[in-house]
PDB file of C-alpha atoms in Angstrom:
ATOM      1  CA  MET P  23      -0.001   0.354  -0.144  1.00 36.00           C
ATOM      2  CA  GLY P  24       1.513   3.223  -0.735  1.00 37.00           C
ATOM      3  CA  GLY P  25       0.698   6.452   0.500  1.00 36.00           C
ATOM      4  CA  TRP P  26      -0.332   6.630   3.901  1.00 35.00           C
ATOM      5  CA  GLY P  27      -0.829   3.334   4.158  1.00 34.00           C
ATOM      6  CA  GLN P  28       3.385   2.639   4.878  1.00 36.00           C
ATOM      7  CA  ALA P  29       2.922   4.102   8.315  1.00 34.00           C
ATOM      8  CA  TRP P  30       2.082   0.628   8.948  1.00 31.00           C
ATOM      9  CA  ASN P  31       4.459  -0.631   7.176  1.00 35.00           C
ATOM     10  CA  SER P  32       7.167   1.424   8.690  1.00 37.00           C
ATOM     11  CA  PRO P  33       9.644   0.601  10.590  1.00 38.00           C
ATOM     12  CA  ASP P  34       9.445   2.910  13.363  1.00 44.00           C
ATOM     13  CA  SER P  35       6.288   1.424  13.375  1.00 39.00           C
ATOM     14  CA  SER P  36       5.545   3.298  17.060  1.00 41.00           C
ATOM     15  CA  ARG P  37       5.037   6.205  15.344  1.00 43.00           C
ATOM     16  CA  ALA P  38       2.984   5.075  13.151  1.00 43.00           C
ATOM     17  CA  PRO P  39      -0.799   5.519  14.888  1.00 41.00           C
ATOM     18  CA  CYS P  40       0.403   9.416  15.574  1.00 44.00           C
ATOM     19  CA  ASP P  41       0.883   9.362  12.034  1.00 49.00           C
ATOM     20  CA  PHE P  42      -2.686   8.220  10.465  1.00 48.00           C
ATOM     21  CA  PHE P  43      -5.135  10.169  13.044  1.00 45.00           C
ATOM     22  CA  PHE P  44      -2.913  13.136  12.845  1.00 50.00           C
ATOM     23  CA  PHE P  45      -3.517  13.133   8.464  1.00 50.00           C
ATOM     24  CA  PHE P  46      -7.549  12.841   9.568  1.00 50.00           C
ATOM     25  CA  PHE P  47      -6.867  15.626  11.930  1.00 50.00           C
ATOM     26  CA  LEU P  48      -4.836  17.030   8.712  1.00 50.00           C
ATOM     27  CA  ILE P  49      -7.702  16.936   6.071  1.00 50.00           C
ATOM     28  CA  PHE P  50     -10.025  17.859   9.614  1.00 47.00           C
ATOM     29  CA  ARG P  51      -8.811  20.994   9.615  1.00 49.00           C
ATOM     30  CA  ALA P  52      -8.371  21.947   5.885  1.00 49.00           C
ATOM     31  CA  ALA P  53     -12.272  21.546   5.163  1.00 47.00           C
ATOM     32  CA  SER P  54     -12.675  23.120   8.140  1.00 45.00           C
ATOM     33  CA  VAL P  55     -11.183  26.387   6.559  1.00 44.00           C
ATOM     34  CA  ALA P  56     -12.560  25.521   3.129  1.00 44.00           C
ATOM     35  CA  TYR P  57     -16.447  24.922   3.867  1.00 39.00           C
ATOM     36  CA  GLY P  58     -16.750  25.710   7.700  1.00 42.00           C
ATOM     37  CA  SER P  59     -17.375  24.227  10.584  1.00 36.00           C
ATOM     38  CA  SER P  60     -20.940  22.806  10.769  1.00 37.00           C
ATOM     39  CA  TRP P  61     -20.378  21.571   6.522  1.00 33.00           C
ATOM     40  CA  VAL P  62     -17.850  19.405   7.700  1.00 32.00           C
ATOM     41  CA  ARG P  63     -18.947  17.782  11.602  1.00 32.00           C
ATOM     42  CA  GLY P  64     -22.849  16.923   8.597  1.00 34.00           C
ATOM     43  CA  ARG P  65     -20.030  15.556   6.192  1.00 31.00           C
ATOM     44  CA  ILE P  66     -16.692  13.747   7.112  1.00 31.00           C
ATOM     45  CA  GLY P  67     -17.432  13.824  10.919  1.00 33.00           C
ATOM     46  CA  LEU P  68     -18.930  10.195  11.027  1.00 28.00           C
ATOM     47  CA  GLN P  69     -15.958   8.816   8.303  1.00 31.00           C
ATOM     48  CA  LEU P  70     -13.227  10.026  11.301  1.00 31.00           C
ATOM     49  CA  PRO P  71     -12.305   7.454  13.273  1.00 32.00           C
ATOM     50  CA  ALA P  72     -13.653   7.636  16.885  1.00 30.00           C
ATOM     51  CA  TYR P  73     -10.947   9.523  18.341  1.00 28.00           C
ATOM     52  CA  ILE P  74     -10.308  11.844  15.975  1.00 31.00           C
ATOM     53  CA  THR P  75     -14.193  12.344  15.286  1.00 28.00           C
ATOM     54  CA  ALA P  76     -14.752  13.057  19.730  1.00 29.00           C
ATOM     55  CA  THR P  77     -12.142  15.724  20.240  1.00 31.00           C
ATOM     56  CA  ALA P  78     -12.086  17.735  17.080  1.00 31.00           C
ATOM     57  CA  VAL P  79     -16.059  18.105  16.710  1.00 30.00           C
ATOM     58  CA  TRP P  80     -15.981  20.230  19.569  1.00 26.00           C
ATOM     59  CA  ASP P  81     -12.642  21.734  18.856  1.00 38.00           C
ATOM     60  CA  PRO P  82     -11.323  21.586  15.702  1.00 38.00           C
ATOM     61  CA  SER P  83      -7.658  22.892  17.223  1.00 48.00           C
ATOM     62  CA  SER P  84      -7.646  21.300  19.836  1.00 41.00           C
ATOM     63  CA  ILE P  85      -5.627  17.938  18.779  1.00 40.00           C
ATOM     64  CA  CYS P  86      -2.826  20.447  17.752  1.00 48.00           C
ATOM     65  CA  ASP P  87      -2.831  23.460  20.477  1.00 49.00           C
ATOM     66  CA  LEU P  88      -1.688  19.880  22.568  1.00 47.00           C
ATOM     67  CA  HIS P  89       1.531  19.875  21.138  1.00 44.00           C
ATOM     68  CA  HIS P  90       1.803  23.717  20.998  1.00 51.00           C
ATOM     69  CA  SER P  91       4.173  24.249  23.582  1.00 66.00           C
ATOM     70  CA  LEU P  92       6.359  27.723  24.630  1.00 80.00           C
ATOM     71  CA  GLN P  93       9.551  25.553  24.755  1.00 82.00           C
ATOM     72  CA  GLN P  94       8.519  25.212  20.675  1.00 86.00           C
ATOM     73  CA  ARG P  95       8.379  28.381  19.572  1.00 87.00           C
ATOM     74  CA  ARG P  96      11.486  29.375  21.230  1.00 89.00           C
ATOM     75  CA  ILE P  97      13.432  27.452  19.787  1.00 90.00           C
ATOM     76  CA  LEU P  98      12.556  27.584  16.243  1.00 92.00           C
ATOM     77  CA  ASN P  99      12.398  31.679  16.528  1.00 93.00           C
ATOM     78  CA  HIS P 100      16.620  30.752  17.782  1.00 94.00           C
ATOM     79  CA  GLN P 101      17.461  29.041  14.842  1.00 95.00           C
ATOM     80  CA  VAL P 102      15.268  30.905  11.913  1.00 97.00           C
ATOM     81  CA  ILE P 103      17.967  34.303  13.499  1.00 96.00           C
ATOM     82  CA  ALA P 104      20.749  31.819  13.266  1.00 96.00           C
ATOM     83  CA  HIS P 105      19.804  30.257   9.432  1.00 96.00           C
ATOM     84  CA  SER P 106      22.035  30.515   7.183  1.00 96.00           C
ATOM     85  CA  GLN P 107      19.831  31.684   4.853  1.00 97.00           C
ATOM     86  CA  TYR P 108      17.927  34.172   7.003  1.00 98.00           C
ATOM     87  CA  LEU P 109      21.254  35.538   7.629  1.00 98.00           C
ATOM     88  CA  LYS P 110      21.887  36.315   3.873  1.00 98.00           C
ATOM     89  CA  SER P 111      18.393  37.568   2.897  1.00 98.00           C
ATOM     90  CA  LYS P 112      17.675  41.131   3.107  1.00 98.00           C
ATOM     91  CA  ARG P 113      14.124  40.621   0.912  1.00 98.00           C
ATOM     92  CA  ILE P 114      11.831  38.234   3.111  1.00 98.00           C
ATOM     93  CA  SER P 115       8.456  37.653   3.085  1.00 98.00           C
ATOM     94  CA  ILE P 116       6.782  35.708   5.625  1.00 98.00           C
ATOM     95  CA  PHE P 117       3.202  35.203   6.919  1.00 97.00           C
ATOM     96  CA  LEU P 118       1.268  36.491   9.898  1.00 96.00           C
ATOM     97  CA  SER P 119       0.459  33.674  12.062  1.00 91.00           C
ATOM     98  CA  MET P 120      -2.822  31.495  12.715  1.00 87.00           C
ATOM     99  CA  PRO P 121      -3.197  30.201  16.354  1.00 81.00           C
ATOM    100  CA  ASP P 122      -2.457  27.012  15.177  1.00 80.00           C
ATOM    101  CA  GLU P 123       0.648  27.568  13.930  1.00 86.00           C
ATOM    102  CA  ILE P 124       4.185  28.589  14.602  1.00 90.00           C
ATOM    103  CA  GLU P 125       4.382  32.842  15.853  1.00 91.00           C
ATOM    104  CA  THR P 126       6.153  34.302  13.882  1.00 95.00           C
ATOM    105  CA  GLU P 127       5.498  38.168  15.661  1.00 95.00           C
ATOM    106  CA  GLU P 128       9.270  37.438  16.810  1.00 96.00           C
ATOM    107  CA  ILE P 129      10.985  36.544  14.043  1.00 98.00           C
ATOM    108  CA  ILE P 130       9.802  39.806  11.954  1.00 98.00           C
ATOM    109  CA  ARG P 131      10.800  41.912  14.744  1.00 98.00           C
ATOM    110  CA  ASP P 132      13.900  40.443  14.092  1.00 98.00           C
ATOM    111  CA  ILE P 133      13.886  41.129  10.365  1.00 98.00           C
ATOM    112  CA  PHE P 134      13.244  45.017  10.729  1.00 98.00           C
ATOM    113  CA  GLN P 135      15.997  45.385  13.503  1.00 98.00           C
ATOM    114  CA  GLN P 136      18.403  43.261  11.511  1.00 98.00           C
ATOM    115  CA  GLY P 137      17.909  46.420   8.610  1.00 98.00           C
ATOM    116  CA  LYS P 138      15.754  43.388   5.978  1.00 98.00           C
ATOM    117  CA  THR P 139      12.860  44.085   4.285  1.00 98.00           C
ATOM    118  CA  CYS P 140       9.641  42.433   4.808  1.00 98.00           C
ATOM    119  CA  PHE P 141       6.545  41.586   3.193  1.00 98.00           C
ATOM    120  CA  ILE P 142       3.554  40.025   3.693  1.00 98.00           C
ATOM    121  CA  PRO P 143       0.927  38.184   2.607  1.00 96.00           C
ATOM    122  CA  ARG P 144      -2.479  39.643   0.939  1.00 96.00           C
ATOM    123  CA  TYR P 145      -4.581  36.967   0.080  1.00 92.00           C
ATOM    124  CA  GLN P 146      -7.839  37.271  -2.685  1.00 90.00           C
ATOM    125  CA  PHE P 147     -10.301  35.242  -1.017  1.00 81.00           C
ATOM    126  CA  GLN P 148     -12.014  35.255  -3.609  1.00 83.00           C
ATOM    127  CA  SER P 149      -9.240  33.234  -5.736  1.00 87.00           C
ATOM    128  CA  ASN P 150      -5.996  31.390  -5.057  1.00 89.00           C
ATOM    129  CA  HIS P 151      -4.371  34.797  -5.928  1.00 94.00           C
ATOM    130  CA  MET P 152      -2.289  36.318  -2.847  1.00 95.00           C
ATOM    131  CA  ASP P 153       0.228  39.290  -3.282  1.00 96.00           C
ATOM    132  CA  MET P 154       3.196  39.947  -0.982  1.00 98.00           C
ATOM    133  CA  VAL P 155       2.629  43.684   0.104  1.00 98.00           C
ATOM    134  CA  LYS P 156       5.578  45.131   1.596  1.00 98.00           C
ATOM    135  CA  LEU P 157       5.185  45.774   5.565  1.00 98.00           C
ATOM    136  CA  ALA P 158       6.191  49.518   7.546  1.00 97.00           C
ATOM    137  CA  SER P 159       6.466  48.317  11.028  1.00 98.00           C
ATOM    138  CA  PRO P 160       5.988  45.059  13.615  1.00 97.00           C
ATOM    139  CA  GLU P 161       3.730  47.773  15.018  1.00 97.00           C
ATOM    140  CA  GLU P 162       1.599  48.560  12.186  1.00 97.00           C
ATOM    141  CA  ILE P 163       0.038  45.139  12.157  1.00 97.00           C
ATOM    142  CA  SER P 164      -2.552  45.229  14.478  1.00 94.00           C
ATOM    143  CA  SER P 165      -4.030  48.364  13.037  1.00 95.00           C
ATOM    144  CA  LEU P 166      -4.607  46.199   9.895  1.00 96.00           C
ATOM    145  CA  PRO P 167      -7.801  45.125   9.188  1.00 93.00           C
ATOM    146  CA  LYS P 168      -9.023  41.348   9.564  1.00 91.00           C
ATOM    147  CA  THR P 169     -10.039  38.524   7.166  1.00 87.00           C
ATOM    148  CA  SER P 170     -12.940  36.019   7.723  1.00 81.00           C
ATOM    149  CA  TRP P 171      -9.511  33.726   9.166  1.00 79.00           C
ATOM    150  CA  ASN P 172      -8.648  36.599  11.601  1.00 86.00           C
ATOM    151  CA  ILE P 173      -5.645  36.840   9.946  1.00 89.00           C
ATOM    152  CA  HIS P 174      -4.539  40.756   9.647  1.00 94.00           C
ATOM    153  CA  GLN P 175      -4.123  42.066   5.861  1.00 94.00           C
ATOM    154  CA  PRO P 176      -3.688  45.201   4.350  1.00 94.00           C
ATOM    155  CA  GLY P 177      -7.158  46.145   2.488  1.00 92.00           C
ATOM    156  CA  GLU P 178      -7.273  44.756  -0.904  1.00 87.00           C
ATOM    157  CA  ASN P 179      -7.896  48.523  -2.620  1.00 88.00           C
ATOM    158  CA  GLU P 180      -5.020  49.103  -0.822  1.00 93.00           C
ATOM    159  CA  ILE P 181      -1.561  51.115  -2.447  1.00 94.00           C
ATOM    160  CA  ARG P 182       1.261  48.662  -1.594  1.00 96.00           C
ATOM    161  CA  GLU P 183       4.200  47.994  -2.876  1.00 97.00           C
ATOM    162  CA  GLU P 184       4.418  44.139  -4.185  1.00 97.00           C
ATOM    163  CA  ALA P 185       7.300  42.173  -3.727  1.00 98.00           C
ATOM    164  CA  LEU P 186       7.817  40.406  -7.310  1.00 97.00           C
ATOM    165  CA  SER P 187       7.480  44.164  -8.557  1.00 95.00           C
ATOM    166  CA  THR P 188      10.398  45.171  -6.677  1.00 95.00           C
ATOM    167  CA  GLY P 189      12.986  43.124  -6.640  1.00 94.00           C
ATOM    168  CA  GLY P 190      11.204  39.905  -6.380  1.00 97.00           C
ATOM    169  CA  LEU P 191      12.246  37.819  -3.023  1.00 98.00           C
ATOM    170  CA  ASP P 192      15.569  36.184  -1.226  1.00 98.00           C
ATOM    171  CA  LEU P 193      13.127  33.947   1.619  1.00 98.00           C
ATOM    172  CA  ILE P 194       9.487  33.222   1.816  1.00 98.00           C
ATOM    173  CA  PHE P 195       8.290  31.594   4.821  1.00 98.00           C
ATOM    174  CA  MET P 196       5.629  28.769   4.498  1.00 96.00           C
ATOM    175  CA  PRO P 197       2.919  27.562   6.349  1.00 94.00           C
ATOM    176  CA  GLY P 198       1.178  24.897   6.283  1.00 92.00           C
ATOM    177  CA  LEU P 199      -0.563  21.880   8.445  1.00 90.00           C
ATOM    178  CA  GLY P 200       1.375  18.758   8.112  1.00 91.00           C
ATOM    179  CA  PHE P 201       5.193  18.524   6.406  1.00 94.00           C
ATOM    180  CA  ASP P 202       6.803  15.370   5.567  1.00 92.00           C
ATOM    181  CA  ASN P 203      10.919  15.269   5.087  1.00 91.00           C
ATOM    182  CA  CYS P 204      10.819  15.516   1.438  1.00 93.00           C
ATOM    183  CA  GLY P 205       9.466  18.852   1.552  1.00 94.00           C
ATOM    184  CA  ASN P 206       5.927  18.063   0.960  1.00 95.00           C
ATOM    185  CA  ARG P 207       3.404  20.017   2.060  1.00 94.00           C
ATOM    186  CA  LEU P 208      -0.062  20.074   2.768  1.00 91.00           C
ATOM    187  CA  GLY P 209      -1.814  24.151   3.154  1.00 87.00           C
ATOM    188  CA  ARG P 210      -5.308  24.660   3.390  1.00 83.00           C
ATOM    189  CA  GLY P 211      -6.612  23.998   0.430  1.00 79.00           C
ATOM    190  CA  LYS P 212      -6.777  26.634  -1.499  1.00 84.00           C
ATOM    191  CA  GLY P 213      -2.816  26.625  -3.511  1.00 90.00           C
ATOM    192  CA  TYR P 214      -2.389  30.436  -2.250  1.00 93.00           C
ATOM    193  CA  TYR P 215       1.520  29.979  -1.730  1.00 95.00           C
ATOM    194  CA  ASP P 216       1.214  26.782  -4.325  1.00 94.00           C
ATOM    195  CA  THR P 217       0.395  29.582  -6.703  1.00 94.00           C
ATOM    196  CA  TYR P 218       2.713  31.832  -5.504  1.00 96.00           C
ATOM    197  CA  LEU P 219       5.740  30.243  -6.314  1.00 95.00           C
ATOM    198  CA  LYS P 220       5.191  29.566  -9.737  1.00 94.00           C
ATOM    199  CA  ARG P 221       4.933  33.632  -9.969  1.00 96.00           C
ATOM    200  CA  CYS P 222       8.363  33.763  -8.317  1.00 96.00           C
ATOM    201  CA  LEU P 223       9.961  31.040 -11.059  1.00 94.00           C
ATOM    202  CA  GLN P 224       8.477  33.682 -13.820  1.00 94.00           C
ATOM    203  CA  SER P 225       9.605  36.827 -12.306  1.00 94.00           C
ATOM    204  CA  GLN P 226      13.026  36.088 -10.827  1.00 95.00           C
ATOM    205  CA  ASP P 227      16.314  34.657 -12.001  1.00 92.00           C
ATOM    206  CA  VAL P 228      16.522  32.937  -8.602  1.00 94.00           C
ATOM    207  CA  LYS P 229      14.156  31.295  -7.372  1.00 95.00           C
ATOM    208  CA  PRO P 230      13.585  32.458  -3.506  1.00 97.00           C
ATOM    209  CA  TYR P 231      14.548  29.530  -0.907  1.00 98.00           C
ATOM    210  CA  THR P 232      10.784  28.365   0.767  1.00 98.00           C
ATOM    211  CA  LEU P 233      11.564  28.005   4.487  1.00 98.00           C
ATOM    212  CA  ALA P 234       8.377  26.032   6.073  1.00 97.00           C
ATOM    213  CA  LEU P 235       8.189  26.374  10.326  1.00 96.00           C
ATOM    214  CA  ALA P 236       6.668  23.569  11.745  1.00 93.00           C
ATOM    215  CA  PHE P 237       6.050  21.967  15.177  1.00 90.00           C
ATOM    216  CA  LYS P 238       7.481  18.934  15.033  1.00 87.00           C
ATOM    217  CA  GLU P 239       4.364  16.889  15.685  1.00 86.00           C
ATOM    218  CA  GLN P 240       3.597  18.380  12.240  1.00 90.00           C
ATOM    219  CA  ILE P 241       6.177  16.316  10.541  1.00 92.00           C
ATOM    220  CA  CYS P 242       4.652  13.201   8.898  1.00 91.00           C
ATOM    221  CA  LEU P 243       5.630   9.953   7.147  1.00 91.00           C
ATOM    222  CA  GLN P 244       4.230  11.122   3.314  1.00 90.00           C
ATOM    223  CA  VAL P 245       2.393  13.819   2.612  1.00 91.00           C
ATOM    224  CA  PRO P 246       0.237  13.012  -0.568  1.00 87.00           C
ATOM    225  CA  MET P 247       0.991  15.840  -3.190  1.00 85.00           C
ATOM    226  CA  ASP P 248      -0.320  16.190  -6.691  1.00 85.00           C
ATOM    227  CA  GLU P 249       1.231  17.537  -9.725  1.00 82.00           C
ATOM    228  CA  HIS P 250       0.346  21.238  -9.247  1.00 85.00           C
ATOM    229  CA  ASP P 251       1.688  21.267  -4.990  1.00 89.00           C
ATOM    230  CA  MET P 252       5.601  22.680  -4.885  1.00 93.00           C
ATOM    231  CA  LYS P 253       7.549  21.609  -2.479  1.00 95.00           C
ATOM    232  CA  VAL P 254       9.531  23.289   0.030  1.00 97.00           C
ATOM    233  CA  ASP P 255      13.346  23.934   0.597  1.00 97.00           C
ATOM    234  CA  GLU P 256      13.463  23.039   3.574  1.00 97.00           C
ATOM    235  CA  VAL P 257      11.354  21.985   7.089  1.00 96.00           C
ATOM    236  CA  LEU P 258      12.375  24.016  10.491  1.00 96.00           C
ATOM    237  CA  TYR P 259      11.321  22.123  12.899  1.00 93.00           C
ATOM    238  CA  GLU P 260      12.760  21.680  17.198  1.00 88.00           C
ATOM    239  CA  ASP P 261      14.296  18.799  15.971  1.00 82.00           C
ATOM    240  CA  SER P 262      15.699  19.523  12.786  1.00 81.00           C
ATOM    241  CA  PRO P 263      18.973  19.177  11.939  1.00 70.00           C
ATOM    242  CA  ALA P 264      20.818  22.607  11.995  1.00 58.00           C
ATOM    243  CA  SER P 265      21.216  25.020   8.855  1.00 56.00           C
TER     244      SER P 265
END
């Protein structure tokens, strides 16, 4: 059996049930964002294993919250700030984190302290189009309007410098729900980052380095991919090798 079935035949069999249940949790989370939690309860909930259904139906983030320790966040922030790709990059895009993602506030502050240029996502929710627009300061974030995902971002009609129009990007920090050590990534189903990375390849002579930020519990044996998905160059998490 290929794909996720390989987890059950893996030499690391003690980890297999965790990966299996986490895979179903990732499906639940992605569908919750795309269609709303009530749709997921009606269409998916009864098909999930009992453990996932009992936990996730009440609070889709509760499983992930069990693993979101401050220690992991601090370790990852230190890894990023010392990372060779981060140190040499001048133009950086970084996501504004959701509650179930690695918090990026400290990294954003360091970007400005180091005199680098910071860009953040501006999503168009009626499509899969996303721009990376310039952020003036870390303090500006709290004044930006919130989207339906409860993420701050500049308004669609606000004129801002877009990264690909003014020199491109050196480094892109990537969010996601799940990752494997081959660079495969499970996003939230809209394809924003996959589409944007393809635009980068068309606009820049040198591809930006892509660095995913993850909790170690988000690292899976294998993430399913299709022809439209773009791999990340590196997944950074608590136990990942130093770069």
